[in-house]
Backbone as ProteinMPNN parsed JSONL, in Angstrom:
{"seq_chain_A": "XXXXXXXXXXXXXXXXXXXXXXXXXXXXXXXXXXXXXXXXXXXXXXXXXXXXXXXXXXXXXXXXXXXXXXXXXXXXXXXXXXXXXXXXXXXXXXXXXXXXXXXXXXXXXXXXXXXXXXXXXXXXXXXXXXXXXXXXXXXXXXXXXXXXXXXXXXXXXXXX", "coords_chain_A": {"N_chain_A": [[-70.902, -28.922, 66.72], [-72.577, -25.927, 67.388], [-75.606, -25.737, 69.052], [-78.83, -24.404, 69.015], [-81.681, -24.357, 70.913], [-85.157, -24.261, 71.75], [-87.25, -25.08, 74.283], [-90.521, -25.765, 75.203], [-92.68, -25.814, 78.004], [-95.59, -27.052, 79.62], [-96.089, -25.954, 82.082], [-95.545, -23.472, 84.443], [-93.234, -23.518, 85.981], [-91.604, -25.549, 85.117], [-89.547, -25.225, 83.169], [-87.478, -24.06, 84.609], [-86.755, -26.223, 86.195], [-85.874, -27.982, 84.187], [-83.694, -26.514, 83.24], [-82.006, -26.664, 85.467], [-81.423, -29.414, 85.457], [-80.099, -29.604, 83.009], [-77.86, -27.972, 83.531], [-76.621, -29.46, 85.57], [-75.949, -31.734, 84.092], [-74.121, -30.534, 82.418], [-72.071, -29.901, 84.239], [-71.217, -32.444, 84.707], [-70.034, -33.126, 82.371], [-71.573, -33.985, 80.205], [-72.609, -32.326, 78.332], [-71.738, -29.309, 76.705], [-72.399, -26.183, 77.831], [-73.194, -23.186, 76.445], [-74.872, -21.065, 76.956], [-77.938, -20.25, 78.708], [-81.406, -19.398, 78.987], [-84.397, -18.629, 80.707], [-87.883, -18.462, 80.4], [-90.699, -17.73, 82.206], [-94.12, -17.944, 82.793], [-96.41, -17.477, 84.91], [-99.841, -18.381, 85.64], [-102.252, -15.805, 85.499], [-100.43, -13.704, 85.682], [-99.511, -10.635, 84.153], [-97.397, -10.422, 82.376], [-94.586, -12.375, 81.255], [-91.795, -13.616, 83.264], [-88.265, -13.403, 83.033], [-85.057, -14.985, 83.044], [-81.522, -15.098, 82.81], [-78.879, -17.373, 82.178], [-76.119, -16.742, 82.63], [-73.36, -17.822, 81.935], [-70.305, -17.469, 81.616], [-68.677, -14.477, 82.655], [-67.66, -12.75, 80.608], [-68.654, -13.808, 78.098], [-71.256, -14.06, 78.929], [-72.328, -11.491, 79.119], [-72.681, -10.777, 76.433], [-74.499, -12.788, 75.591], [-76.568, -12.188, 77.342], [-77.396, -9.701, 76.389], [-78.362, -10.505, 73.887], [-80.472, -12.274, 74.668], [-82.1, -10.432, 76.033], [-82.8, -8.751, 73.927], [-84.196, -10.56, 72.215], [-86.289, -11.415, 73.959], [-87.493, -8.986, 74.458], [-88.511, -8.395, 71.907], [-90.28, -10.521, 71.69], [-92.138, -10.346, 73.869], [-92.589, -7.707, 74.777], [-92.335, -5.524, 72.91], [-94.512, -6.053, 71.1], [-96.688, -4.926, 72.445], [-96.439, -2.253, 72.206], [-97.408, -1.2, 69.858], [-98.509, -0.204, 66.506], [-96.723, 1.771, 65.711], [-94.233, 0.828, 66.246], [-93.616, -0.866, 64.233], [-91.638, -0.612, 62.14], [-89.295, -0.781, 63.613], [-89.5, -3.364, 64.625], [-89.356, -4.822, 62.249], [-86.729, -4.216, 61.402], [-85.285, -5.285, 63.55], [-85.982, -7.955, 63.339], [-84.669, -8.627, 60.969], [-82.039, -8.472, 61.853], [-81.958, -10.655, 63.602], [-82.285, -12.693, 61.796], [-79.747, -13.271, 60.853], [-78.841, -14.868, 62.836], [-80.247, -17.09, 62.479], [-82.816, -17.012, 63.333], [-85.998, -16.483, 62.428], [-88.596, -14.121, 61.55], [-91.026, -15.447, 61.53], [-90.435, -17.461, 63.338], [-90.312, -16.024, 65.709], [-92.989, -15.256, 65.86], [-94.148, -17.78, 66.198], [-93.039, -18.574, 68.671], [-94.087, -16.548, 70.312], [-96.799, -17.152, 70.154], [-96.903, -19.63, 71.409], [-95.723, -19.477, 73.956], [-97.32, -18.768, 76.639], [-99.59, -17.642, 79.261], [-99.233, -19.708, 82.117], [-97.297, -21.363, 81.119], [-93.838, -22.243, 80.4], [-90.48, -21.705, 79.166], [-87.394, -23.007, 78.01], [-84.522, -21.695, 76.78], [-81.709, -22.643, 75.084], [-78.237, -22.743, 74.41], [-76.03, -24.889, 73.248], [-73.407, -27.418, 73.023], [-71.896, -30.357, 71.687], [-73.365, -32.525, 72.93], [-73.984, -35.478, 74.817], [-76.272, -37.279, 73.734], [-77.762, -39.611, 74.404], [-77.309, -40.054, 77.195], [-77.997, -37.55, 78.234], [-80.621, -37.401, 77.365], [-81.81, -39.344, 78.99], [-81.931, -37.971, 81.376], [-83.681, -35.804, 80.967], [-85.959, -36.971, 80.125], [-89.413, -37.387, 80.393], [-90.027, -34.883, 81.406], [-91.773, -33.49, 79.885], [-91.33, -31.606, 77.896], [-91.612, -29.688, 74.873], [-90.128, -29.427, 71.797], [-89.695, -26.404, 70.339], [-88.243, -24.685, 68.713], [-85.296, -24.857, 66.761], [-81.915, -24.982, 65.501], [-81.09, -27.241, 64.325], [-80.628, -29.779, 61.78], [-83.217, -31.524, 59.929], [-82.838, -34.306, 60.219], [-81.111, -34.423, 62.455], [-82.766, -33.233, 64.34], [-84.859, -35.108, 64.453], [-83.473, -37.3, 65.561], [-82.776, -36.208, 68.057], [-85.34, -35.812, 69.2], [-86.235, -38.453, 69.344], [-84.593, -39.454, 71.343], [-85.212, -37.876, 73.557], [-88.019, -38.031, 73.969]], "CA_chain_A": [[-71.737, -27.852, 66.226], [-73.351, -25.227, 68.4], [-77.025, -25.986, 68.863], [-79.78, -23.505, 69.654], [-82.989, -24.995, 71.055], [-86.149, -23.684, 72.659], [-88.157, -26.116, 74.785], [-91.69, -25.207, 75.884], [-93.281, -26.688, 79.015], [-96.957, -26.66, 79.956], [-96.072, -25.653, 83.512], [-94.773, -22.24, 84.565], [-91.969, -23.738, 86.696], [-90.884, -26.717, 84.589], [-88.33, -24.833, 82.452], [-86.442, -23.895, 85.633], [-86.327, -27.584, 86.536], [-85.105, -28.488, 83.043], [-82.411, -25.808, 83.223], [-81.184, -27.258, 86.526], [-80.965, -30.724, 84.978], [-79.117, -29.335, 81.962], [-76.638, -27.458, 84.181], [-75.969, -30.595, 86.237], [-75.36, -32.532, 83.013], [-72.943, -29.782, 81.987], [-71.013, -30.092, 85.245], [-70.752, -33.831, 84.591], [-69.399, -33.297, 81.073], [-72.465, -34.578, 79.209], [-72.944, -31.297, 77.358], [-71.11, -28.013, 76.934], [-73.445, -25.156, 77.814], [-72.722, -21.839, 76.158], [-75.75, -20.193, 77.728], [-79.357, -20.596, 78.819], [-82.332, -18.39, 79.489], [-85.697, -19.217, 81.02], [-89.075, -17.609, 80.429], [-91.742, -18.346, 83.017], [-95.314, -17.092, 82.766], [-97.457, -18.041, 85.78], [-101.237, -17.996, 85.404], [-102.685, -14.573, 86.139], [-99.456, -12.633, 85.53], [-99.701, -9.888, 82.922], [-96.255, -10.677, 81.492], [-93.676, -13.409, 81.768], [-90.512, -13.229, 83.836], [-87.155, -14.041, 82.334], [-83.722, -14.891, 83.632], [-80.429, -15.512, 81.94], [-78.005, -18.297, 82.892], [-74.811, -16.157, 82.964], [-72.296, -18.828, 81.947], [-69.124, -16.778, 82.115], [-68.96, -13.045, 82.639], [-67.367, -12.135, 79.309], [-69.646, -14.261, 77.12], [-72.581, -13.866, 79.51], [-72.807, -10.159, 78.781], [-73.167, -10.833, 75.052], [-75.718, -13.585, 75.543], [-77.608, -11.445, 78.049], [-77.906, -8.692, 75.46], [-79.17, -11.212, 72.889], [-81.731, -12.723, 75.28], [-82.919, -9.248, 76.282], [-83.303, -8.328, 72.622], [-85.204, -11.533, 71.776], [-87.448, -11.389, 74.845], [-88.165, -7.718, 74.213], [-89.309, -8.552, 70.683], [-91.342, -11.506, 71.898], [-93.162, -10.09, 74.875], [-92.817, -6.332, 75.173], [-92.545, -4.669, 71.749], [-95.857, -6.168, 70.505], [-97.663, -4.123, 73.166], [-96.189, -0.846, 71.924], [-98.35, -0.819, 68.807], [-98.106, -0.138, 65.099], [-95.602, 2.695, 65.534], [-92.989, 0.082, 66.389], [-93.506, -1.809, 63.112], [-90.349, -0.513, 61.455], [-88.27, -1.284, 64.531], [-89.637, -4.814, 64.663], [-88.837, -5.326, 60.981], [-85.268, -4.119, 61.447], [-84.787, -6.24, 64.539], [-86.163, -9.296, 62.779], [-83.583, -8.837, 60.011], [-80.823, -8.726, 62.627], [-82.041, -12.018, 64.129], [-82.143, -13.627, 60.672], [-78.347, -13.668, 60.807], [-78.654, -15.905, 63.853], [-81.099, -18.228, 62.123], [-84.135, -16.824, 63.943], [-86.826, -15.743, 61.48], [-89.761, -13.449, 62.126], [-92.049, -16.479, 61.754], [-90.055, -18.15, 64.571], [-90.755, -15.159, 66.811], [-94.448, -15.376, 65.931], [-94.439, -19.102, 66.763], [-92.715, -18.533, 70.106], [-95.054, -15.656, 70.962], [-98.084, -17.853, 70.221], [-96.839, -20.818, 72.263], [-95.351, -19.157, 75.34], [-98.48, -18.033, 77.144], [-99.813, -17.831, 80.7], [-99.256, -21.095, 82.566], [-96.237, -22.132, 80.477], [-92.474, -21.749, 80.535], [-89.626, -22.139, 78.061], [-85.946, -23.025, 78.205], [-83.72, -21.36, 75.61], [-80.385, -23.182, 75.383], [-77.194, -22.775, 73.39], [-75.18, -25.979, 73.742], [-72.531, -28.062, 72.047], [-71.296, -31.641, 72.034], [-74.174, -33.256, 73.912], [-74.129, -36.93, 74.829], [-77.733, -37.293, 73.668], [-78.355, -40.742, 75.122], [-77.282, -39.825, 78.649], [-78.767, -36.343, 78.526], [-82.022, -37.765, 77.156], [-82.273, -40.051, 80.188], [-82.168, -36.982, 82.443], [-84.819, -34.913, 80.702], [-87.128, -37.783, 79.76], [-90.535, -37.277, 81.321], [-90.31, -33.507, 81.812], [-92.903, -33.004, 79.09], [-90.971, -30.489, 77.033], [-91.88, -29.752, 73.438], [-89.155, -28.657, 71.044], [-90.405, -25.384, 69.581], [-87.366, -24.044, 67.745], [-83.92, -25.336, 66.782], [-81.143, -24.799, 64.278], [-80.682, -28.565, 63.871], [-81.217, -30.285, 60.538], [-84.368, -32.391, 60.188], [-82.346, -35.605, 60.704], [-80.614, -34.222, 63.824], [-83.949, -32.964, 65.162], [-85.537, -36.392, 64.639], [-82.658, -38.059, 66.508], [-82.936, -35.573, 69.371], [-86.683, -36.092, 69.703], [-86.312, -39.874, 69.69], [-83.876, -39.664, 72.601], [-85.854, -37.124, 74.654], [-89.4, -38.461, 74.207]], "C_chain_A": [[-72.514, -27.228, 67.391], [-74.829, -25.35, 68.057], [-77.844, -24.984, 69.66], [-81.116, -24.225, 69.718], [-83.868, -24.177, 71.988], [-87.132, -24.789, 72.985], [-89.279, -25.451, 75.552], [-92.254, -26.262, 76.837], [-94.654, -26.144, 79.383], [-97.135, -26.44, 81.46], [-95.136, -24.455, 83.68], [-93.419, -22.43, 85.249], [-91.09, -24.816, 86.072], [-89.593, -26.348, 83.857], [-87.181, -24.598, 83.429], [-85.876, -25.251, 86.039], [-85.448, -28.168, 85.426], [-83.735, -27.817, 82.965], [-81.477, -26.38, 84.291], [-80.606, -28.608, 86.116], [-79.882, -30.546, 83.916], [-77.803, -28.855, 82.565], [-75.88, -28.577, 84.898], [-75.288, -31.49, 85.205], [-74.103, -31.849, 82.477], [-71.781, -29.949, 82.946], [-70.413, -31.49, 85.161], [-70.142, -34.131, 83.223], [-70.265, -33.932, 80.001], [-72.846, -33.606, 78.103], [-72.145, -30.043, 77.717], [-72.196, -26.955, 76.784], [-72.8, -23.808, 77.549], [-73.569, -20.827, 76.911], [-77.172, -20.734, 77.738], [-80.133, -19.354, 79.246], [-83.672, -19.085, 79.698], [-86.761, -18.125, 81.016], [-90.117, -18.372, 81.222], [-92.932, -17.399, 83.065], [-96.412, -17.739, 83.6], [-98.846, -17.532, 85.402], [-101.543, -16.711, 86.167], [-101.693, -13.426, 86.036], [-99.652, -11.953, 84.173], [-98.606, -10.179, 81.895], [-95.389, -11.767, 82.095], [-92.472, -12.794, 82.481], [-89.435, -13.986, 83.072], [-85.918, -13.995, 83.207], [-82.728, -15.589, 82.733], [-79.437, -16.315, 82.77], [-76.642, -17.771, 83.283], [-73.694, -17.198, 83.033], [-70.975, -18.253, 82.417], [-69.339, -15.293, 81.866], [-68.762, -12.423, 81.269], [-68.421, -12.519, 78.268], [-71.062, -13.999, 77.62], [-73.171, -12.518, 79.182], [-73.379, -10.14, 77.371], [-74.455, -11.613, 74.937], [-76.862, -12.85, 76.24], [-78.227, -10.373, 77.17], [-78.796, -9.345, 74.404], [-80.501, -11.64, 73.482], [-82.648, -11.534, 75.533], [-83.57, -8.737, 75.001], [-84.435, -9.246, 72.161], [-86.456, -11.438, 72.637], [-88.211, -10.07, 74.712], [-89.051, -7.794, 72.977], [-90.493, -9.483, 70.898], [-92.483, -10.985, 72.76], [-93.456, -8.626, 75.174], [-93.09, -5.407, 73.998], [-93.946, -4.833, 71.162], [-96.911, -5.305, 71.195], [-97.52, -2.628, 72.86], [-97.106, -0.34, 70.815], [-97.711, -0.688, 67.442], [-96.911, 0.78, 64.878], [-94.255, 1.983, 65.61], [-92.739, -0.867, 65.23], [-92.158, -1.785, 62.42], [-89.234, -1.061, 62.332], [-88.303, -2.795, 64.605], [-89.067, -5.428, 63.389], [-87.322, -5.305, 60.951], [-84.663, -5.114, 62.409], [-84.9, -7.661, 64.019], [-85.068, -9.617, 61.774], [-82.281, -9.136, 60.739], [-80.811, -10.159, 63.159], [-81.93, -13.059, 63.027], [-80.718, -14.123, 60.552], [-78.024, -14.751, 61.814], [-79.497, -17.138, 63.557], [-82.474, -18.148, 62.748], [-84.943, -15.922, 63.012], [-88.001, -15.08, 62.207], [-90.872, -14.456, 62.41], [-91.738, -17.293, 63.011], [-90.498, -17.34, 65.788], [-92.264, -15.251, 66.981], [-94.843, -16.708, 66.576], [-94.158, -19.129, 68.266], [-93.734, -17.694, 70.867], [-96.398, -16.355, 71.14], [-98.055, -19.008, 71.218], [-96.487, -20.525, 73.719], [-96.402, -18.2, 75.877], [-98.6, -18.258, 78.648], [-99.891, -19.321, 81.03], [-98.171, -21.958, 81.942], [-94.871, -21.538, 80.822], [-91.662, -22.28, 79.366], [-88.164, -22.036, 78.468], [-85.291, -22.759, 76.86], [-82.301, -21.816, 75.938], [-79.477, -23.125, 74.162], [-76.145, -23.746, 73.918], [-74.307, -26.527, 72.622], [-72.096, -29.417, 72.591], [-72.066, -32.456, 73.048], [-74.076, -34.759, 73.714], [-75.639, -37.165, 74.897], [-78.36, -38.432, 74.449], [-78.415, -40.478, 76.619], [-78.066, -38.586, 79.048], [-80.261, -36.615, 78.387], [-82.613, -38.498, 78.345], [-82.652, -39.068, 81.289], [-83.432, -36.165, 82.217], [-86.079, -35.653, 80.295], [-88.215, -37.618, 80.825], [-90.838, -35.869, 81.787], [-91.458, -32.89, 81.013], [-92.592, -31.821, 78.208], [-91.288, -30.756, 75.575], [-90.853, -28.875, 72.74], [-89.908, -27.699, 70.125], [-89.536, -24.826, 68.457], [-85.964, -24.613, 67.886], [-83.233, -25.003, 65.469], [-80.631, -26.138, 63.745], [-81.294, -28.901, 62.512], [-82.398, -31.177, 60.9], [-83.93, -33.74, 60.753], [-81.849, -35.501, 62.144], [-81.784, -33.997, 64.785], [-84.689, -34.265, 65.458], [-84.795, -37.242, 65.665], [-82.814, -37.514, 67.926], [-84.294, -35.927, 69.974], [-86.869, -37.552, 70.078], [-85.667, -40.146, 71.041], [-84.626, -39.05, 73.777], [-87.247, -37.655, 74.974], [-89.479, -39.82, 74.876]], "O_chain_A": [[-73.034, -27.93, 68.258], [-75.246, -25.1, 66.926], [-77.579, -24.748, 70.839], [-81.633, -24.66, 68.69], [-83.384, -23.495, 72.891], [-87.765, -25.363, 72.099], [-89.026, -24.656, 76.457], [-92.298, -27.449, 76.513], [-94.857, -24.932, 79.45], [-98.196, -26.708, 82.023], [-94.046, -24.439, 83.11], [-92.54, -21.581, 85.106], [-89.936, -24.972, 86.472], [-88.625, -27.106, 83.925], [-86.031, -24.904, 83.113], [-84.666, -25.406, 86.204], [-84.41, -28.772, 85.695], [-82.736, -28.469, 82.661], [-80.286, -26.559, 84.04], [-79.445, -28.907, 86.394], [-78.872, -31.25, 83.923], [-76.735, -29.298, 82.141], [-74.652, -28.638, 84.843], [-74.169, -31.953, 85.428], [-73.133, -32.518, 82.124], [-70.638, -30.119, 82.522], [-69.248, -31.698, 85.5], [-69.772, -35.272, 82.949], [-69.743, -34.379, 78.979], [-73.347, -34.015, 77.056], [-71.91, -29.76, 78.891], [-72.831, -26.847, 75.735], [-71.966, -23.342, 78.326], [-73.049, -19.847, 77.443], [-77.556, -21.553, 76.904], [-79.576, -18.4, 79.791], [-84.034, -20.005, 78.964], [-86.569, -17.031, 81.546], [-90.385, -19.538, 80.937], [-92.783, -16.209, 83.34], [-97.25, -18.466, 83.068], [-99.006, -16.413, 84.915], [-101.148, -16.546, 87.321], [-102.065, -12.278, 86.278], [-99.924, -12.614, 83.171], [-98.86, -10.182, 80.69], [-95.454, -12.042, 83.293], [-92.174, -11.61, 82.32], [-89.674, -15.07, 82.538], [-85.747, -13.079, 84.012], [-83.051, -16.529, 82.007], [-79.179, -15.984, 83.927], [-76.04, -18.314, 84.208], [-73.139, -17.425, 84.108], [-70.562, -18.536, 83.542], [-70.091, -14.904, 80.972], [-69.604, -11.65, 80.812], [-69.011, -11.646, 77.632], [-71.965, -13.743, 76.824], [-74.381, -12.399, 78.987], [-74.437, -9.557, 77.134], [-75.397, -11.178, 74.275], [-78.0, -12.889, 75.773], [-79.439, -10.16, 77.2], [-79.852, -8.814, 74.061], [-81.55, -11.405, 72.883], [-83.849, -11.616, 75.274], [-84.736, -8.343, 74.994], [-85.502, -8.775, 71.766], [-87.567, -11.387, 72.109], [-89.435, -10.044, 74.838], [-90.189, -7.325, 72.985], [-91.576, -9.262, 70.355], [-93.654, -11.16, 72.424], [-94.488, -8.329, 75.775], [-93.995, -4.576, 74.077], [-94.537, -3.834, 70.753], [-97.931, -4.984, 70.585], [-98.39, -1.834, 73.22], [-97.531, 0.816, 70.834], [-96.54, -1.012, 67.244], [-96.154, 0.572, 63.93], [-93.254, 2.482, 65.096], [-91.751, -1.601, 65.238], [-91.59, -2.842, 62.14], [-88.327, -1.733, 61.841], [-87.256, -3.442, 64.644], [-88.372, -6.443, 63.445], [-86.695, -6.273, 60.521], [-83.635, -5.723, 62.112], [-84.007, -8.479, 64.238], [-84.586, -10.749, 61.723], [-81.498, -9.97, 60.284], [-79.764, -10.807, 63.165], [-81.523, -14.192, 63.288], [-80.494, -15.277, 60.187], [-77.039, -15.474, 61.66], [-79.46, -18.115, 64.304], [-83.23, -19.119, 62.7], [-84.616, -14.749, 62.83], [-88.342, -15.445, 63.332], [-91.58, -14.337, 63.41], [-92.655, -17.767, 63.683], [-90.993, -17.894, 66.77], [-92.766, -15.317, 68.103], [-95.759, -16.759, 67.397], [-94.959, -19.653, 69.04], [-94.189, -18.085, 71.941], [-97.063, -16.172, 72.16], [-99.084, -19.331, 71.813], [-96.911, -21.253, 74.616], [-96.379, -16.998, 75.611], [-97.798, -18.984, 79.237], [-100.53, -20.095, 80.316], [-98.12, -23.161, 82.2], [-94.769, -20.482, 81.447], [-92.095, -23.19, 78.659], [-87.755, -21.111, 79.17], [-85.485, -23.516, 75.909], [-81.747, -21.418, 76.963], [-79.891, -23.418, 73.04], [-75.462, -23.467, 74.903], [-74.443, -26.161, 71.455], [-71.949, -29.597, 73.8], [-71.46, -33.032, 73.952], [-74.083, -35.251, 72.586], [-76.214, -37.241, 75.983], [-79.39, -38.24, 75.095], [-79.462, -40.66, 77.241], [-78.727, -38.575, 80.087], [-81.068, -36.128, 79.179], [-83.781, -38.303, 78.679], [-83.591, -39.311, 82.047], [-84.166, -35.869, 83.16], [-87.14, -35.05, 80.136], [-87.94, -37.704, 82.022], [-91.818, -35.665, 82.503], [-92.041, -31.887, 81.424], [-93.503, -31.096, 77.807], [-91.239, -31.893, 75.105], [-90.726, -27.694, 73.066], [-90.66, -28.124, 69.248], [-90.036, -24.529, 67.372], [-85.49, -24.831, 69.001], [-83.888, -24.77, 64.453], [-79.825, -26.166, 62.814], [-82.343, -28.373, 62.143], [-82.558, -31.546, 62.064], [-84.571, -34.267, 61.662], [-82.124, -36.378, 62.963], [-81.786, -34.509, 65.904], [-85.102, -34.497, 66.594], [-85.418, -37.839, 66.542], [-82.966, -38.278, 68.879], [-84.373, -36.304, 71.143], [-87.586, -37.859, 71.03], [-86.151, -40.984, 71.801], [-84.672, -39.628, 74.863], [-87.62, -37.721, 76.146], [-90.574, -40.316, 75.14]]}, "name": "protein", "num_of_chains": 1, "seq": "XXXXXXXXXXXXXXXXXXXXXXXXXXXXXXXXXXXXXXXXXXXXXXXXXXXXXXXXXXXXXXXXXXXXXXXXXXXXXXXXXXXXXXXXXXXXXXXXXXXXXXXXXXXXXXXXXXXXXXXXXXXXXXXXXXXXXXXXXXXXXXXXXXXXXXXXXXXXXXXX"}
């Protein structure tokens, strides 16, 4: 099953570190990575920076468009004002098809703030025990996932 997760870190650079660990695990066959994106928001910066993992060129273009859409809704559209309300509503409906609700966007917007970072990952077939050993101690908090409650509990037990 393809898994979508968002991990928040209380350090502006930690998500980059986590992405590197995840990519290394992917090269070693511990997880299949469909794509990643990182949001980093250093203290004092007006807005966060984002970058997309670019897995393969063909799929990377599609994921890049999705990440740009999501990050635009999260961090840039809210500053436009009330006139953008209808656009936000329409965009939120489009994301519902992906399992991302408007309340999820609100939760992400509230948690990803100055001094933090987040790793957005789309993965499949993870060896949770071995992958958990790699990311243990990074201090990430699972903010959003499409996993069932039982799968989420198992993931958190391995990572924490």
